[in-house]
Coordinates of C-alpha atoms and ligand atoms in Angstrom, one line a residue:
Chain E
X1 CA 44.4 8.5 40.5
X2 CA 42.9 5.4 39.1
X3 CA 45.1 3.7 36.5
X4 CA 44.2 0.9 34.0
X5 CA 47.1 -0.8 32.1
X6 CA 49.3 2.1 33.4
X7 CA 47.1 4.8 31.9
X8 CA 45.0 7.3 33.9
X9 CA 41.3 6.6 33.7
X10 CA 40.3 10.1 32.5
X11 CA 42.7 9.8 29.6
X12 CA 41.1 6.5 28.6
X13 CA 37.6 7.9 28.8
X14 CA 38.8 10.9 26.8
X15 CA 40.1 8.6 24.0
X16 CA 37.0 6.5 24.2
X17 CA 34.9 9.6 23.6
X18 CA 37.2 10.7 20.7
X19 CA 36.9 7.2 19.3
X20 CA 33.2 7.2 19.5
X21 CA 33.0 10.7 17.9
X22 CA 35.2 9.6 14.9
X23 CA 33.2 6.4 14.8
X24 CA 30.0 8.4 14.5
X25 CA 31.3 10.0 11.3
X26 CA 32.6 6.7 10.0
X27 CA 29.2 5.1 10.7
X28 CA 27.1 7.9 9.1
X29 CA 29.3 8.1 6.0
X30 CA 29.8 4.4 5.5
X31 CA 26.0 3.9 5.8
X32 CA 25.4 6.2 2.8
X33 CA 28.1 4.6 0.8
X34 CA 26.7 1.2 1.5
X35 CA 23.2 2.2 0.5
X36 CA 24.4 3.8 -2.7
X37 CA 26.7 0.9 -3.5
X38 CA 23.9 -1.6 -2.9
X39 CA 21.4 -0.1 -5.3
X40 CA 23.5 1.8 -7.8
X41 CA 26.6 -0.5 -7.8
X42 CA 28.6 2.7 -7.7
X43 CA 31.5 3.2 -5.3
X44 CA 30.8 6.8 -4.6
X45 CA 34.2 8.5 -4.4
X46 CA 32.5 11.8 -4.1
X47 CA 31.0 10.9 -0.7
X48 CA 33.7 12.8 1.2
X49 CA 33.3 15.8 -1.0
X50 CA 29.6 15.8 -0.3
X51 CA 30.4 15.7 3.4
X52 CA 32.7 18.7 2.9
X53 CA 30.0 20.5 0.8
X54 CA 27.5 19.9 3.6
X55 CA 29.8 21.7 6.0
X56 CA 30.4 24.6 3.7
X57 CA 26.7 25.0 2.9
X58 CA 26.0 25.2 6.7
X59 CA 28.7 27.8 6.9
X60 CA 27.4 29.7 3.9
X61 CA 23.8 29.6 5.2
X62 CA 25.0 31.3 8.3
X63 CA 27.5 33.7 6.8
X64 CA 25.3 35.0 4.0
X65 CA 21.8 34.4 5.2
X66 CA 22.1 34.3 8.9
X67 CA 20.6 30.8 9.0
X68 CA 21.8 29.1 12.1
X69 CA 22.9 25.6 13.1
X70 CA 19.5 24.0 13.8
X71 CA 18.0 25.1 10.5
X72 CA 21.2 24.1 8.7
X73 CA 20.8 20.6 10.0
X74 CA 17.7 20.4 7.9
X75 CA 18.5 22.8 5.0
X76 CA 22.0 21.7 4.1
X77 CA 21.2 18.0 3.6
X78 CA 18.2 19.0 1.4
X79 CA 20.3 21.3 -0.7
X80 CA 23.1 18.8 -1.1
X81 CA 20.7 16.0 -1.6
X82 CA 19.0 17.8 -4.5
X83 CA 22.4 18.6 -5.9
X84 CA 23.3 14.9 -5.7
X85 CA 20.0 14.0 -7.4
X86 CA 20.8 16.3 -10.3
X87 CA 24.3 14.8 -10.6
X88 CA 22.7 11.4 -10.8
X89 CA 20.3 12.4 -13.5
X90 CA 22.9 14.3 -15.5
X91 CA 25.9 12.0 -15.2
X92 CA 25.8 8.9 -13.1
X93 CA 22.8 7.3 -14.7
X94 CA 24.7 7.2 -18.0
X95 CA 27.2 4.7 -16.7
X96 CA 25.1 2.0 -14.9
X97 CA 25.6 -0.4 -17.7
X98 CA 29.3 0.0 -17.7
X99 CA 32.0 -1.6 -15.6
X100 CA 32.1 -0.5 -11.9
X101 CA 35.4 1.2 -12.6
X102 CA 33.7 3.9 -14.6
X103 CA 31.6 4.9 -11.7
X104 CA 34.6 5.0 -9.5
X105 CA 36.4 7.3 -12.0
X106 CA 33.4 9.5 -12.6
X107 CA 32.7 10.1 -8.9
X108 CA 36.5 10.5 -8.2
X109 CA 36.5 13.3 -10.8
X110 CA 33.4 14.9 -9.2
X111 CA 35.2 14.9 -5.9
X112 CA 38.3 16.5 -7.4
X113 CA 36.1 19.2 -9.0
X114 CA 34.2 20.0 -5.8
X115 CA 37.4 20.1 -3.7
X116 CA 39.1 22.2 -6.3
X117 CA 36.2 24.7 -6.4
X118 CA 36.1 24.9 -2.6
X119 CA 39.9 25.5 -2.5
X120 CA 39.6 28.2 -5.1
X121 CA 36.8 30.0 -3.2
X122 CA 37.7 29.5 0.4
X123 CA 41.5 28.7 0.4
X124 CA 42.9 25.5 1.7
X125 CA 42.9 26.7 5.4
X126 CA 39.1 26.9 5.3
X127 CA 36.7 28.7 7.6
X128 CA 35.4 28.3 11.1
X129 CA 31.9 27.5 12.2
X130 CA 30.7 27.7 15.7
X131 CA 28.5 25.3 17.7
X132 CA 25.2 26.9 18.8
X133 CA 25.2 28.5 22.2
X134 CA 22.8 26.0 23.6
X135 CA 25.4 23.3 23.0
X136 CA 28.5 25.1 24.2
X137 CA 30.1 24.5 27.5
X138 CA 31.3 21.4 29.3
X139 CA 29.6 18.8 31.4
X140 CA 31.4 17.5 34.5
X141 CA 30.7 13.8 34.7
X142 CA 32.9 12.9 37.6
X143 CA 35.3 10.6 35.7
X144 CA 35.8 13.1 32.8
X145 CA 34.8 16.4 31.3
X146 CA 32.4 16.1 28.4
X147 CA 32.1 19.0 26.0
X148 CA 28.4 19.3 25.4
X149 CA 28.6 19.6 21.6
X150 CA 30.6 16.3 21.4
X151 CA 28.0 14.5 23.5
X152 CA 25.3 16.0 21.2
X153 CA 27.1 14.7 18.1
X154 CA 27.3 11.2 19.5
X155 CA 23.6 11.1 20.4
X156 CA 22.6 12.7 17.1
X157 CA 24.7 10.1 15.2
X158 CA 23.2 7.2 17.0
X159 CA 19.7 8.6 16.3
X160 CA 20.6 9.2 12.6
X161 CA 22.0 5.7 12.3
X162 CA 19.0 4.1 13.9
X163 CA 16.5 6.0 11.8
X164 CA 18.4 5.1 8.6
X165 CA 18.7 1.5 9.6
X166 CA 15.0 1.4 10.5
X167 CA 14.0 3.1 7.2
X168 CA 16.0 0.6 5.1
X169 CA 15.3 -2.6 7.1
X170 CA 11.8 -2.1 8.5
X171 CA 9.7 0.1 6.1
X172 CA 8.0 -0.6 2.8
X173 CA 10.2 2.0 1.1
X174 CA 13.2 0.1 2.5
X175 CA 11.8 -3.2 1.2
X176 CA 11.5 -1.7 -2.3
X177 CA 15.1 -0.5 -2.0
X178 CA 16.4 -3.9 -0.8
X179 CA 14.4 -5.7 -3.5
X180 CA 15.6 -3.3 -6.2
X181 CA 19.2 -3.9 -5.0
X182 CA 18.7 -7.7 -5.7
X183 CA 16.6 -7.6 -8.9
X184 CA 15.8 -4.1 -10.3
X185 CA 14.1 -5.2 -13.5
X186 CA 11.6 -7.4 -11.6
X187 CA 10.8 -4.7 -9.2
X188 CA 10.2 -2.4 -12.1
X189 CA 7.9 -4.9 -13.8
X190 CA 5.7 -4.7 -10.7
X191 CA 5.0 -1.1 -11.6
X192 CA 7.7 0.7 -9.5
X193 CA 9.6 3.5 -11.2
X194 CA 13.0 2.1 -10.4
X195 CA 15.1 4.8 -12.2
X196 CA 13.4 7.4 -9.9
X197 CA 14.0 5.2 -6.9
X198 CA 17.7 5.0 -7.8
X199 CA 17.9 8.8 -8.2
X200 CA 16.2 9.4 -4.9
X201 CA 18.4 6.9 -3.1
X202 CA 21.5 8.6 -4.4
X203 CA 20.1 11.9 -3.3
X204 CA 19.3 10.5 0.2
X205 CA 22.8 8.9 0.6
X206 CA 24.4 12.2 -0.4
X207 CA 22.1 14.1 2.0
X208 CA 23.3 11.8 4.8
X209 CA 26.9 12.7 4.0
X210 CA 26.0 16.4 4.1
X211 CA 24.2 16.0 7.4
X212 CA 27.3 14.4 8.8
X213 CA 29.2 17.4 7.4
X214 CA 27.0 19.9 9.2
X215 CA 27.6 18.0 12.5
X216 CA 31.3 18.0 11.8
X217 CA 31.5 21.7 11.0
X218 CA 31.8 23.0 14.6
X219 CA 34.2 20.2 15.6
X220 CA 36.8 20.4 12.8
X221 CA 37.9 23.3 10.7
X222 CA 35.6 23.6 7.7
X223 CA 38.1 23.1 4.9
X224 CA 38.2 21.7 1.3
X225 CA 40.1 18.5 2.4
X226 CA 37.9 17.6 5.4
X227 CA 36.1 14.9 3.5
X228 CA 39.1 13.6 1.7
X229 CA 40.9 13.1 5.1
X230 CA 38.0 11.0 6.4
X231 CA 37.0 9.1 3.4
X232 CA 39.9 6.6 3.2
X233 CA 39.1 5.3 6.6
X234 CA 35.4 5.3 5.7
X235 CA 36.1 3.1 2.7
X236 CA 38.1 0.7 4.9
X237 CA 35.0 0.6 7.2
X238 CA 32.7 -0.3 4.4
X239 CA 35.1 -3.0 3.2
X240 CA 35.5 -4.4 6.7
X241 CA 31.7 -4.3 7.4
X242 CA 30.8 -5.8 4.1
X243 CA 29.6 -3.8 1.1
X244 CA 25.8 -3.2 1.2
X245 CA 25.1 -4.0 4.8
X246 CA 23.6 -1.0 6.7
X247 CA 23.8 -2.6 10.2
X248 CA 27.3 -3.8 9.5
X249 CA 28.4 -0.3 8.4
X250 CA 27.1 1.2 11.6
X251 CA 28.6 -1.3 14.0
X252 CA 31.9 -1.4 12.1
X253 CA 32.0 2.4 12.0
X254 CA 31.7 2.8 15.8
X255 CA 33.8 -0.2 16.5
X256 CA 36.7 1.0 14.4
X257 CA 36.5 4.6 15.8
X258 CA 36.9 3.1 19.3
X259 CA 39.8 0.8 18.3
X260 CA 41.5 3.7 16.6
X261 CA 41.0 5.8 19.8
X262 CA 42.6 3.2 22.1
X263 CA 45.4 2.5 19.7
X264 CA 46.3 6.1 20.0
X265 CA 46.8 5.7 23.8
X266 CA 48.7 2.4 23.8
X267 CA 50.6 2.6 20.5
X268 CA 50.3 6.1 19.1
X269 CA 52.5 5.3 16.1
X270 CA 49.9 2.7 15.0
X271 CA 46.7 4.8 15.2
X272 CA 46.9 6.0 11.6
X273 CA 47.2 2.5 10.2
X274 CA 45.3 0.3 12.6
X275 CA 42.1 0.5 10.6
X276 CA 43.9 -0.8 7.5
X277 CA 45.6 -3.5 9.5
X278 CA 42.1 -4.6 10.6
X279 CA 40.9 -4.4 7.0
X280 CA 43.7 -6.7 5.8
X281 CA 43.1 -9.2 8.5
X282 CA 39.3 -9.2 7.9
X283 CA 39.8 -9.6 4.1
X284 CA 42.0 -12.6 4.7
X285 CA 39.6 -14.3 7.0
X286 CA 36.3 -13.2 5.5
X287 CA 36.6 -11.7 2.0
X288 CA 33.0 -10.6 2.0
X289 CA 33.5 -8.5 5.1
X290 CA 32.3 -9.1 8.7
X291 CA 28.6 -8.6 7.9
X292 CA 28.6 -9.1 4.1
X293 CA 26.9 -12.0 2.4
X294 CA 29.1 -14.1 0.1
X295 CA 27.8 -13.5 -3.4
Chain I
X1 CA -7.4 -8.9 -23.8
X2 CA -3.8 -9.3 -25.1
X3 CA -3.0 -9.3 -28.8
X4 CA 0.6 -9.9 -29.9
X5 CA 1.4 -9.3 -33.6
X6 CA 4.7 -9.6 -35.5
X7 CA 6.7 -9.5 -32.2
X8 CA 10.5 -9.5 -32.7
X9 CA 13.0 -9.4 -29.9
X10 CA 16.7 -9.2 -29.6
X11 CA 19.4 -9.7 -26.9
X12 CA 22.3 -7.5 -28.1
X13 CA 23.1 -9.0 -31.5
X14 CA 21.1 -12.2 -31.2
X15 CA 17.6 -12.1 -32.8
X16 CA 15.5 -14.4 -30.7
X17 CA 11.8 -13.8 -31.6
X18 CA 10.9 -13.7 -35.3
X19 CA 7.4 -12.2 -35.7
X20 CA 5.3 -14.0 -33.1
X21 CA 1.5 -13.8 -33.4
X22 CA -0.9 -14.9 -30.7
X23 CA -3.8 -13.6 -28.5
X24 CA -5.2 -14.2 -25.1
X25 CA -8.9 -13.6 -24.4
X26 CA -10.3 -12.4 -21.1
X27 CA -10.8 -15.3 -18.7
X28 CA -8.7 -17.8 -20.7
X29 CA -5.7 -19.9 -19.6
X30 CA -3.4 -20.0 -22.6
X31 CA -0.1 -21.8 -22.7
X32 CA 3.0 -21.4 -24.7
X33 CA 4.6 -24.8 -25.4
X34 CA 8.0 -25.4 -26.9
X35 CA 11.4 -26.8 -26.5
X36 CA 14.1 -25.3 -24.3
X37 CA 15.4 -22.2 -26.0
X38 CA 12.4 -21.8 -28.3
X39 CA 11.8 -18.3 -27.0
X40 CA 8.9 -18.8 -24.5
X41 CA 10.5 -16.9 -21.6
X42 CA 11.7 -14.2 -24.0
X43 CA 8.1 -13.8 -25.2
X44 CA 6.9 -13.1 -21.6
X45 CA 9.9 -10.8 -20.9
X46 CA 9.1 -8.9 -24.2
X47 CA 5.5 -8.3 -23.1
X48 CA 6.8 -6.9 -19.8
X49 CA 9.4 -4.7 -21.5
X50 CA 12.3 -6.6 -20.0
X51 CA 14.3 -7.3 -23.2
X52 CA 16.9 -4.8 -24.6
X53 CA 15.1 -4.4 -28.0
X54 CA 11.7 -5.4 -29.4
X55 CA 9.5 -4.5 -32.4
X56 CA 6.0 -5.4 -33.5
X57 CA 2.8 -4.9 -31.6
X58 CA 1.7 -5.8 -28.1
X59 CA -1.8 -4.6 -27.4
X60 CA -3.3 -4.9 -23.9
X61 CA -6.9 -3.9 -23.7
X62 CA -6.5 -2.0 -26.9
X63 CA -3.4 0.0 -25.7
X64 CA -0.1 -0.4 -27.5
X65 CA 2.6 -1.4 -25.1
X66 CA 5.5 -2.4 -27.4
X67 CA 7.5 0.7 -26.4
X68 CA 6.4 0.9 -22.8
X69 CA 8.8 0.7 -19.8
X70 CA 8.3 -2.3 -17.5
X71 CA 6.8 -0.2 -14.7
X72 CA 4.2 1.2 -17.1
X73 CA 3.3 -2.4 -18.3
X74 CA 3.0 -3.4 -14.6
X75 CA 0.8 -0.4 -13.9
X76 CA -1.6 -1.3 -16.7
X77 CA -2.4 -4.5 -14.9
X78 CA -0.1 -7.3 -16.1
X79 CA 1.4 -9.4 -13.3
X80 CA 4.7 -11.2 -14.0
X81 CA 6.0 -14.4 -12.3
X82 CA 9.5 -15.0 -13.8
X83 CA 11.1 -18.3 -14.5
X84 CA 13.5 -18.3 -11.5
X85 CA 10.5 -17.2 -9.3
X86 CA 12.2 -13.9 -8.4
X87 CA 11.8 -14.3 -4.6
X88 CA 13.9 -11.7 -2.8
X89 CA 16.4 -13.2 -0.3
X90 CA 16.7 -9.9 1.6
X91 CA 13.0 -9.7 2.2
X92 CA 10.8 -11.7 4.5
X93 CA 7.9 -13.8 3.2
X94 CA 5.5 -11.0 4.1
X95 CA 7.7 -8.3 2.6
X96 CA 7.9 -10.3 -0.6
X97 CA 4.1 -10.7 -0.6
X98 CA 3.5 -7.0 0.0
X99 CA 6.2 -5.7 -2.3
X100 CA 4.3 -5.2 -5.6
X101 CA 2.2 -2.0 -5.4
X102 CA -1.5 -2.2 -5.9
X103 CA -2.2 -1.2 -9.6
X104 CA -5.9 -1.6 -9.8
X105 CA -8.9 -2.4 -7.5
X106 CA -10.2 -5.9 -7.2
X107 CA -7.1 -7.8 -6.2
X108 CA -7.2 -10.5 -3.6
X109 CA -6.9 -9.5 0.1
X110 CA -4.1 -10.7 2.3
X111 CA -6.7 -12.8 4.2
X112 CA -7.9 -14.4 1.1
X113 CA -4.3 -15.2 0.1
X114 CA -3.5 -16.6 3.5
X115 CA -6.5 -18.8 3.3
X116 CA -5.4 -20.0 -0.1
X117 CA -1.8 -20.4 1.0
X118 CA -1.7 -21.1 4.8
X119 CA 2.1 -21.8 4.6
X120 CA 2.8 -18.2 3.7
X121 CA 1.1 -17.1 6.9
X122 CA 2.9 -19.6 9.1
X123 CA 6.3 -18.6 7.7
X124 CA 5.5 -14.9 7.4
X125 CA 8.7 -13.7 9.0
X126 CA 11.3 -16.0 7.5
X127 CA 13.5 -14.9 4.6
X128 CA 11.7 -15.5 1.3
X129 CA 14.4 -17.8 0.0
X130 CA 14.3 -20.0 3.1
X131 CA 10.9 -21.4 1.8
X132 CA 10.9 -24.7 -0.1
X133 CA 10.8 -24.5 -3.9
X134 CA 7.0 -25.1 -4.0
X135 CA 6.3 -22.5 -1.3
X136 CA 8.5 -20.0 -3.2
X137 CA 6.5 -20.7 -6.3
X138 CA 3.2 -20.1 -4.4
X139 CA 4.6 -16.9 -3.0
X140 CA 5.7 -15.7 -6.4
X141 CA 2.2 -16.2 -7.7
X142 CA 0.4 -15.0 -4.6
X143 CA 2.2 -11.7 -4.6
X144 CA 0.8 -10.8 -8.0
X145 CA -2.7 -11.8 -7.1
X146 CA -3.2 -9.0 -4.6
X147 CA -2.1 -6.2 -7.0
X148 CA -5.3 -6.0 -9.0
X149 CA -3.5 -7.2 -12.1
X150 CA -6.0 -9.2 -14.2
X151 CA -3.6 -10.8 -16.7
X152 CA -0.9 -13.0 -15.1
X153 CA 2.2 -14.2 -17.0
X154 CA 3.5 -17.4 -15.3
X155 CA 6.9 -18.8 -16.5
X156 CA 7.2 -22.5 -15.9
X157 CA 5.6 -22.5 -12.4
X158 CA 6.1 -26.3 -12.1
X159 CA 9.8 -26.4 -13.1
X160 CA 11.8 -28.6 -10.8
X161 CA 9.0 -29.4 -8.4
X162 CA 7.8 -32.7 -7.0
X163 CA 4.6 -34.2 -8.5
X164 CA 2.6 -33.6 -5.4
X165 CA 3.6 -29.9 -5.4
X166 CA 2.9 -29.7 -9.2
X167 CA -0.6 -30.9 -8.4
X168 CA -1.1 -28.2 -5.8
X169 CA 0.1 -25.5 -8.2
X170 CA -2.4 -26.9 -10.7
X171 CA -5.2 -26.5 -8.2
X172 CA -4.1 -23.0 -7.5
X173 CA -4.1 -22.0 -11.2
X174 CA -7.6 -23.5 -11.6
X175 CA -8.7 -21.5 -8.6
X176 CA -7.1 -18.4 -10.0
X177 CA -9.0 -19.0 -13.3
X178 CA -12.3 -19.5 -11.4
X179 CA -11.8 -16.1 -9.8
X180 CA -11.7 -14.5 -13.2
X181 CA -8.0 -14.0 -13.8
X182 CA -6.6 -14.4 -17.3
X183 CA -3.4 -16.5 -17.4
X184 CA -0.6 -16.8 -20.0
X185 CA 1.3 -19.9 -18.9
X186 CA 4.7 -21.1 -20.2
X187 CA 5.0 -24.8 -19.7
X188 CA 7.2 -27.7 -20.8
X189 CA 4.9 -30.2 -19.0
X190 CA 2.0 -30.3 -21.4
X191 CA 0.2 -33.0 -19.4
X192 CA 0.0 -30.4 -16.6
X193 CA -1.0 -27.7 -19.2
X194 CA -3.7 -29.9 -20.7
X195 CA -5.6 -30.0 -17.4
X196 CA -5.8 -26.2 -17.1
X197 CA -5.6 -24.5 -20.5
X198 CA -8.2 -23.5 -23.0
X199 CA -5.7 -23.2 -25.9
X200 CA -2.0 -23.9 -26.6
X201 CA 0.4 -22.1 -28.8
X202 CA 3.4 -24.1 -30.0
X203 CA 6.6 -22.1 -30.3
X204 CA 9.6 -23.1 -32.3
X205 CA 12.7 -20.9 -33.0
X206 CA 11.0 -17.7 -32.0
X207 CA 7.8 -18.3 -34.0
X208 CA 4.3 -19.6 -33.4
X209 CA 4.0 -22.7 -35.5
X210 CA 0.7 -24.0 -34.3
X211 CA -2.4 -23.3 -32.2
X212 CA -4.2 -26.2 -30.6
X213 CA -7.5 -25.9 -28.7
X214 CA -7.4 -28.0 -25.6
X215 CA -10.1 -30.4 -26.8
X216 CA -7.9 -31.4 -29.8
X217 CA -4.9 -32.0 -27.7
X218 CA -5.6 -35.7 -27.1
X219 CA -5.9 -36.4 -30.8
X220 CA -2.7 -34.5 -31.6
X221 CA -0.6 -35.8 -28.8
X222 CA 1.7 -37.9 -30.9
X223 CA 2.5 -35.0 -33.3
X224 CA 3.0 -32.6 -30.3
X225 CA 5.3 -35.0 -28.5
X226 CA 7.5 -35.2 -31.6
X227 CA 7.5 -31.4 -31.9
X228 CA 8.5 -30.9 -28.2
X229 CA 11.0 -33.7 -28.4
X230 CA 9.7 -35.6 -25.4
Ligands
ADP1 N1 19.7 -12.8 -21.4 C1 20.0 -13.4 -22.6 N2 21.0 -13.0 -23.4 C2 21.3 -13.6 -24.6 N3 20.6 -14.6 -25.1 C3 19.5 -15.1 -24.3 C4 19.2 -14.5 -23.1 N4 18.1 -15.2 -22.6 C5 17.8 -16.1 -23.5 N5 18.6 -16.0 -24.6 C6 18.6 -16.9 -25.8 O1 17.3 -16.7 -26.4 C7 16.8 -17.9 -26.8 C8 15.4 -18.1 -26.2 O2 15.5 -18.3 -24.8 P1 14.3 -18.4 -23.9 O3 13.3 -17.4 -24.2 O4 14.8 -18.4 -22.5 O5 13.8 -19.9 -24.2 P2 12.7 -20.8 -23.5 O6 12.1 -20.0 -22.3 O7 11.7 -21.1 -24.5 O8 13.4 -22.0 -23.0 C9 17.8 -19.0 -26.4 O9 18.6 -19.3 -27.6 C10 18.6 -18.4 -25.4 O10 19.9 -18.9 -25.4
MG2 MG1 12.2 -20.4 -20.4

């Protein structure tokens, strides 16, 4: 058997895949956080909860309405996105003029409420959600076995990240968003309804979290804490990548997933903290993050 | 075209404009002259709806705008070029140029703008803030020329620029006027203003204290210099 650094090759590939999968979720979630932070100046602590709600909505669509995975990939983000939009209009917009801490507290409270409601209705052990038949089974790649659904998640995540990056960096709507991030009142004086742009951006960021939640549903157990477990790492990713940089969030997300995966092979005790160690080092060397611009 | 009456404006507790009155007629270039802190920028921001609180009357083409949101003012056809130029660092030159939505027909086309400002074409892809100060100023004016806005509010377009560049900006504003735009210009440099403007309003402590037609400017230069403290 081929060995590298004393470890069998299939194990390394397995961990690489695991790292990329986790990285996919870090990337998708941190992108939404970065977009929301950039325009709203809100650190959305409810982002993990929205991810969880996305997974439960997919489950609910199937269980109560017989709507399957493919339709859920479209419907759940729309439902959660509209929900986010309403939250923004009802609550979040009231605190834009206040210190950033208020946004943090408000969204933290929202996350607690959503998680509490989910625990109340579904119990803390959660429910299970199956991958569609077309994506079940395992591919034999020679050097490793690849569960088809996992391969699908990685490809889907890469496409989602690319499309989001493209929309923000290369389109006219993205230019409005970037400009409004820098100077909202000037953009508004040009005739753009900036409050509406902000609400839509929050809805879109939250929809992105929900989309990641649907993709995660067949991989992990769908439970009220699934977002909370992930979100600490996602915040570290955003801090490392630099608040507000989409490309940075994507690269850092995948990169840290992979680092975490390999740490698990070579120094298992460290896998839970490696991301935070990296964060500490990056903050010492580059306080604005790897891809952040110093304000 | 624009009639401002009894305009008051506040930032939080500080009352900055105290009942300003002035008007701008279609096709005119009108300047607001005054010392630093007199309230010239605040006047332009108040017209755009960019101050926290204002009262009085701001009529544009007969429509009352004193309570209108900034995007509504922009949509009615008033283009704003702020004091710091407001070029977006995260946007390329072309993205900056194309950012303001078209609000009315009859704006300049991109080709016309590129003919008028060849630099903006050459540097189309570089980040907006990588341009020189003069180029940034031209970009800030150019981007409101294509929207169809007919009244342009320009806040100190010559501030901090070298004399050659100031001259270029002057030619630009003359060309803009020739094309039928109406301009409300804030200036400290009244020699520059005197070459372009039809009338001048002198602002002191948030009030209009004088209106000088351009042909009287020469005769009243001494008095004006004392007022502006130059
Ligand atoms: N954002 C602001 N907050 C509080 N006070 C301001 C603000 N902007 C300007 N001021 C004050 O309002 C007055 C008028 O300022 P401004 O309109 O910028 O003057 P000018 O453009 O004529 O130099 C000044 O006393 C200034 O200190
Ligand atoms: Mg000023």
